[in-house]
Structure formats: structure tokens, C-alpha cells
PDB file of C-alpha atoms and ligand atoms in Angstrom:
ATOM      1  CA  UNK A   1      -0.044  -0.047  -0.041  1.00 75.00           C
ATOM      2  CA  UNK A   2       1.399   3.483  -0.817  1.00 81.00           C
ATOM      3  CA  UNK A   3       1.762   5.987   1.548  1.00 93.00           C
ATOM      4  CA  UNK A   4       1.002   3.268   4.877  1.00 98.00           C
ATOM      5  CA  UNK A   5       3.275   3.868   7.562  1.00 98.00           C
ATOM      6  CA  UNK A   6       3.563   0.056   8.609  1.00 98.00           C
ATOM      7  CA  UNK A   7       3.729  -1.036   5.313  1.00 98.00           C
ATOM      8  CA  UNK A   8       7.001   1.350   5.060  1.00 98.00           C
ATOM      9  CA  UNK A   9       8.172   0.016   8.450  1.00 98.00           C
ATOM     10  CA  UNK A  10       7.568  -3.653   7.198  1.00 98.00           C
ATOM     11  CA  UNK A  11       9.502  -2.728   4.165  1.00 97.00           C
ATOM     12  CA  UNK A  12      12.213  -1.258   6.196  1.00 97.00           C
ATOM     13  CA  UNK A  13      12.060   2.289   4.379  1.00 97.00           C
ATOM     14  CA  UNK A  14      11.280   3.641   7.973  1.00 97.00           C
ATOM     15  CA  UNK A  15      13.258   2.728  10.706  1.00 98.00           C
ATOM     16  CA  UNK A  16      12.118   1.203  13.586  1.00 98.00           C
ATOM     17  CA  UNK A  17      13.149  -1.136  16.442  1.00 98.00           C
ATOM     18  CA  UNK A  18      12.399  -4.689  15.425  1.00 98.00           C
ATOM     19  CA  UNK A  19      12.194  -7.296  17.963  1.00 98.00           C
ATOM     20  CA  UNK A  20      10.819 -10.107  15.903  1.00 98.00           C
ATOM     21  CA  UNK A  21      10.278 -11.018  12.186  1.00 98.00           C
ATOM     22  CA  UNK A  22       9.180 -14.023  10.133  1.00 98.00           C
ATOM     23  CA  UNK A  23       7.892 -14.364   6.713  1.00 98.00           C
ATOM     24  CA  UNK A  24       4.379 -13.268   7.547  1.00 98.00           C
ATOM     25  CA  UNK A  25       4.983 -10.884  10.561  1.00 98.00           C
ATOM     26  CA  UNK A  26       7.022  -8.139  11.863  1.00 98.00           C
ATOM     27  CA  UNK A  27       7.201  -7.122  15.506  1.00 98.00           C
ATOM     28  CA  UNK A  28       8.517  -3.767  16.593  1.00 98.00           C
ATOM     29  CA  UNK A  29       8.833  -1.408  19.727  1.00 98.00           C
ATOM     30  CA  UNK A  30       6.106   1.328  20.060  1.00 98.00           C
ATOM     31  CA  UNK A  31       7.483   5.029  19.386  1.00 98.00           C
ATOM     32  CA  UNK A  32       5.358   6.250  22.141  1.00 96.00           C
ATOM     33  CA  UNK A  33       5.098   3.475  24.856  1.00 96.00           C
ATOM     34  CA  UNK A  34       2.223   3.570  26.952  1.00 94.00           C
ATOM     35  CA  UNK A  35       4.046   1.314  29.459  1.00 95.00           C
ATOM     36  CA  UNK A  36       7.454  -0.344  30.100  1.00 95.00           C
ATOM     37  CA  UNK A  37       7.091  -2.836  27.405  1.00 97.00           C
ATOM     38  CA  UNK A  38       5.060  -1.757  24.248  1.00 97.00           C
ATOM     39  CA  UNK A  39       5.343  -3.723  21.254  1.00 98.00           C
ATOM     40  CA  UNK A  40       3.381  -3.789  18.030  1.00 98.00           C
ATOM     41  CA  UNK A  41       2.956  -6.908  15.900  1.00 99.00           C
ATOM     42  CA  UNK A  42       2.139  -6.422  12.119  1.00 99.00           C
ATOM     43  CA  UNK A  43       1.216  -8.693   9.412  1.00 98.00           C
ATOM     44  CA  UNK A  44       3.844  -7.777   6.462  1.00 98.00           C
ATOM     45  CA  UNK A  45       0.691  -7.756   4.405  1.00 98.00           C
ATOM     46  CA  UNK A  46      -1.617  -4.801   4.481  1.00 98.00           C
ATOM     47  CA  UNK A  47      -4.926  -4.857   5.879  1.00 98.00           C
ATOM     48  CA  UNK A  48      -6.569  -1.632   7.073  1.00 98.00           C
ATOM     49  CA  UNK A  49      -8.330  -3.277   9.904  1.00 98.00           C
ATOM     50  CA  UNK A  50      -9.074  -6.422  11.602  1.00 98.00           C
ATOM     51  CA  UNK A  51     -12.448  -5.879   9.929  1.00 98.00           C
ATOM     52  CA  UNK A  52     -10.703  -6.302   6.546  1.00 98.00           C
ATOM     53  CA  UNK A  53     -10.142  -9.815   7.623  1.00 98.00           C
ATOM     54  CA  UNK A  54     -11.977 -12.926   6.837  1.00 98.00           C
ATOM     55  CA  UNK A  55     -11.827 -16.593   8.006  1.00 98.00           C
ATOM     56  CA  UNK A  56      -9.241 -17.175   5.563  1.00 98.00           C
ATOM     57  CA  UNK A  57      -7.019 -14.920   7.465  1.00 98.00           C
ATOM     58  CA  UNK A  58      -7.430 -17.088  10.761  1.00 98.00           C
ATOM     59  CA  UNK A  59      -4.042 -18.667  10.647  1.00 98.00           C
ATOM     60  CA  UNK A  60      -2.447 -15.441  10.170  1.00 98.00           C
ATOM     61  CA  UNK A  61      -4.476 -13.856  13.266  1.00 98.00           C
ATOM     62  CA  UNK A  62      -3.655 -16.998  15.074  1.00 98.00           C
ATOM     63  CA  UNK A  63       0.110 -16.572  14.515  1.00 98.00           C
ATOM     64  CA  UNK A  64      -0.229 -12.747  15.671  1.00 98.00           C
ATOM     65  CA  UNK A  65      -1.899 -13.835  19.092  1.00 98.00           C
ATOM     66  CA  UNK A  66       0.293 -16.894  19.533  1.00 98.00           C
ATOM     67  CA  UNK A  67       3.588 -14.484  19.110  1.00 98.00           C
ATOM     68  CA  UNK A  68       2.254 -12.346  22.339  1.00 98.00           C
ATOM     69  CA  UNK A  69       3.310 -14.602  24.850  1.00 98.00           C
ATOM     70  CA  UNK A  70       6.646 -15.787  23.427  1.00 98.00           C
ATOM     71  CA  UNK A  71       7.348 -11.671  23.260  1.00 98.00           C
ATOM     72  CA  UNK A  72       6.080 -10.938  26.459  1.00 98.00           C
ATOM     73  CA  UNK A  73       8.084 -13.654  28.335  1.00 98.00           C
ATOM     74  CA  UNK A  74      11.186 -12.287  26.077  1.00 98.00           C
ATOM     75  CA  UNK A  75      10.627  -8.745  27.515  1.00 98.00           C
ATOM     76  CA  UNK A  76       9.781  -9.734  31.334  1.00 97.00           C
ATOM     77  CA  UNK A  77       6.087  -9.332  31.349  1.00 97.00           C
ATOM     78  CA  UNK A  78       5.155 -13.042  30.680  1.00 97.00           C
ATOM     79  CA  UNK A  79       2.466 -14.518  33.020  1.00 97.00           C
ATOM     80  CA  UNK A  80       4.384 -16.631  35.622  1.00 96.00           C
ATOM     81  CA  UNK A  81       2.963 -19.143  38.411  1.00 97.00           C
ATOM     82  CA  UNK A  82       4.639 -18.846  41.939  1.00 96.00           C
ATOM     83  CA  UNK A  83       4.994 -21.895  44.136  1.00 97.00           C
ATOM     84  CA  UNK A  84       1.699 -21.199  45.769  1.00 96.00           C
ATOM     85  CA  UNK A  85       0.010 -21.135  42.052  1.00 97.00           C
ATOM     86  CA  UNK A  86      -0.736 -17.309  42.409  1.00 97.00           C
ATOM     87  CA  UNK A  87      -0.248 -15.792  38.774  1.00 96.00           C
ATOM     88  CA  UNK A  88       2.077 -12.638  38.624  1.00 95.00           C
ATOM     89  CA  UNK A  89       3.478 -10.597  35.537  1.00 95.00           C
ATOM     90  CA  UNK A  90       1.498 -10.323  32.476  1.00 96.00           C
ATOM     91  CA  UNK A  91       0.576  -7.868  29.867  1.00 96.00           C
ATOM     92  CA  UNK A  92      -2.586  -6.818  27.552  1.00 96.00           C
ATOM     93  CA  UNK A  93      -3.109  -7.576  23.834  1.00 97.00           C
ATOM     94  CA  UNK A  94      -5.078  -4.874  21.980  1.00 97.00           C
ATOM     95  CA  UNK A  95      -6.262  -4.527  18.829  1.00 98.00           C
ATOM     96  CA  UNK A  96      -8.091  -1.308  18.205  1.00 97.00           C
ATOM     97  CA  UNK A  97     -10.302  -1.038  15.233  1.00 98.00           C
ATOM     98  CA  UNK A  98     -11.823   1.879  13.312  1.00 98.00           C
ATOM     99  CA  UNK A  99     -12.438   5.533  14.905  1.00 97.00           C
ATOM    100  CA  UNK A 100     -14.630   4.465  17.806  1.00 97.00           C
ATOM    101  CA  UNK A 101     -12.055   1.802  18.251  1.00 97.00           C
ATOM    102  CA  UNK A 102      -9.348   4.384  18.851  1.00 96.00           C
ATOM    103  CA  UNK A 103      -7.314   3.152  15.678  1.00 98.00           C
ATOM    104  CA  UNK A 104      -5.022   5.840  14.401  1.00 98.00           C
ATOM    105  CA  UNK A 105      -2.791   3.752  11.749  1.00 98.00           C
ATOM    106  CA  UNK A 106      -4.869   1.785   9.331  1.00 98.00           C
ATOM    107  CA  UNK A 107      -2.606  -1.030   8.866  1.00 98.00           C
ATOM    108  CA  UNK A 108      -3.706  -4.088  11.234  1.00 98.00           C
ATOM    109  CA  UNK A 109      -1.610  -4.157  14.312  1.00 98.00           C
ATOM    110  CA  UNK A 110      -1.888  -5.900  17.709  1.00 98.00           C
ATOM    111  CA  UNK A 111      -0.526  -4.074  20.709  1.00 98.00           C
ATOM    112  CA  UNK A 112       1.555  -5.857  23.704  1.00 98.00           C
ATOM    113  CA  UNK A 113       1.442  -3.757  26.665  1.00 97.00           C
ATOM    114  CA  UNK A 114       3.145  -5.124  29.648  1.00 96.00           C
ATOM    115  CA  UNK A 115       5.449  -4.242  32.420  1.00 92.00           C
ATOM    116  CA  UNK A 116       5.014  -3.318  36.004  1.00 89.00           C
ATOM    117  CA  UNK A 117       2.386  -0.699  37.032  1.00 85.00           C
ATOM    118  CA  UNK A 118       1.281   2.033  37.061  1.00 82.00           C
ATOM    119  CA  UNK A 119       0.811   2.465  33.153  1.00 86.00           C
ATOM    120  CA  UNK A 120      -0.228   5.675  31.346  1.00 82.00           C
ATOM    121  CA  UNK A 121      -3.841   6.446  32.547  1.00 74.00           C
ATOM    122  CA  UNK A 122      -3.881   2.866  34.455  1.00 74.00           C
ATOM    123  CA  UNK A 123      -3.060   1.352  37.897  1.00 66.00           C
TER     124      UNK A 123
HETATM  125  P1  5GP B 201      -3.488   2.778  17.216  1.00 96.62           P
HETATM  126  O1  5GP B 201      -4.191   3.644  18.159  1.00 96.62           O
HETATM  127  O2  5GP B 201      -3.658   2.678  15.669  1.00 96.62           O
HETATM  128  O3  5GP B 201      -3.764   1.415  17.736  1.00 96.62           O
HETATM  129  O4  5GP B 201      -1.905   2.598  17.363  1.00 96.62           O
HETATM  130  C1  5GP B 201      -1.244   3.229  16.923  1.00 96.62           C
HETATM  131  C2  5GP B 201       0.229   2.903  17.435  1.00 96.62           C
HETATM  132  O5  5GP B 201       1.307   3.254  16.498  1.00 96.62           O
HETATM  133  C3  5GP B 201       0.562   3.940  18.697  1.00 96.62           C
HETATM  134  O6  5GP B 201       0.498   3.605  20.040  1.00 96.62           O
HETATM  135  C4  5GP B 201       1.501   4.804  18.248  1.00 96.62           C
HETATM  136  O7  5GP B 201       2.293   5.500  19.246  1.00 96.62           O
HETATM  137  C5  5GP B 201       2.475   3.766  17.186  1.00 96.62           C
HETATM  138  N1  5GP B 201       3.093   4.472  16.130  1.00 96.62           N
HETATM  139  C6  5GP B 201       2.857   5.700  15.188  1.00 96.62           C
HETATM  140  N2  5GP B 201       3.737   5.934  14.547  1.00 96.62           N
HETATM  141  C7  5GP B 201       4.817   4.917  14.571  1.00 96.62           C
HETATM  142  C8  5GP B 201       5.882   5.098  14.323  1.00 96.62           C
HETATM  143  O8  5GP B 201       6.230   5.545  13.080  1.00 96.62           O
HETATM  144  N3  5GP B 201       6.885   4.059  14.739  1.00 96.62           N
HETATM  145  C9  5GP B 201       6.560   3.359  15.587  1.00 96.62           C
HETATM  146  N4  5GP B 201       7.277   2.435  16.171  1.00 96.62           N
HETATM  147  N5  5GP B 201       5.370   3.202  16.386  1.00 96.62           N
HETATM  148  C10 5GP B 201       4.400   4.332  15.920  1.00 96.62           C
HETATM  149 ZN1   ZN B 202       0.058  -1.021   5.336  1.00 96.62          ZN
END
């Protein structure tokens, strides 16, 4: 897509701090992090929003989602269980879709937001 910021990041025409890459996906650090860990996972193929996806895209969407716990663990915010069985750590996975969903960049992306609280606007 011409003039799409995240297509340009995927094509390395605009620099970003890349943390993961394979044939289908790219993950990089958000330029304006809302929390100590704030990563974005995008498909290399352009989809304007999640609403542009169909059932045929389920494997790609599943791959995006399955990457979240792997990257969260790598960046120190994975979910862990203590000897008492209590969970600690953790992160949010978020896909904003459309104006009312708070989407600003129209290339499908999943936020991975984690790290010790407080985060911007959250406890
Ligand atoms: P949205 O609101 O569309 O779900 O999120 C867009 C995200 O992209 C925001 O968190 C914003 O900080 C991030 N972002 C916008 N422009 C750039 C950029 O040029 N590079 C990087 N790494 N992140 C960006
Ligand atoms: Zn794009």
C-alpha cells in the first residue's frame, strides 16, 4: 500500500526497533510507549483493520496472537506462576479497530503492553 506507515516499516523504508520478524509478521517497539513494554505486531501484508480480515485469515491472526506470550516472556512481562500457584506479571493484547475503536494507524496491528504498573492512565 502506498503511503501506509506500517507498510513502510515492514519494508524497512522507515526505521523501527524490530524485535521479531518472520515471513508473515514483524514486531517492533511502539514509538510512544504507554507502559514499560509496548510492542506492536503487524502482518507484512496490508490489512487496513481487523475488519478487513475474513475467516481465511484465521491462521495469520492466530499466528499474531500466539506470538504475544513469546514476546511478553522475552521482554520480562510473561505470566508466571509461583509455588503457591498464584499468577504474577502479565500484559495486555489489544487491537484497536476503526475510529470508535481508537485506531490511529490503518494497517492492522496488535499491541502488546506490559511491565510493572502504573502505566499511562492505568493502575
Ligand atoms: P493505534 O491507536 O492505531 O491502535 O496505535 C498506533 C500506535 O502506533 C500508537 O501506539 C503509536 O504510538 C504507534 N506509532 C505511530 N507512529 C509510529 C512510528 O512511526 N513508529 C512506531 N514504532 N510506532 C508508531
Ligand atoms: Zn500497510
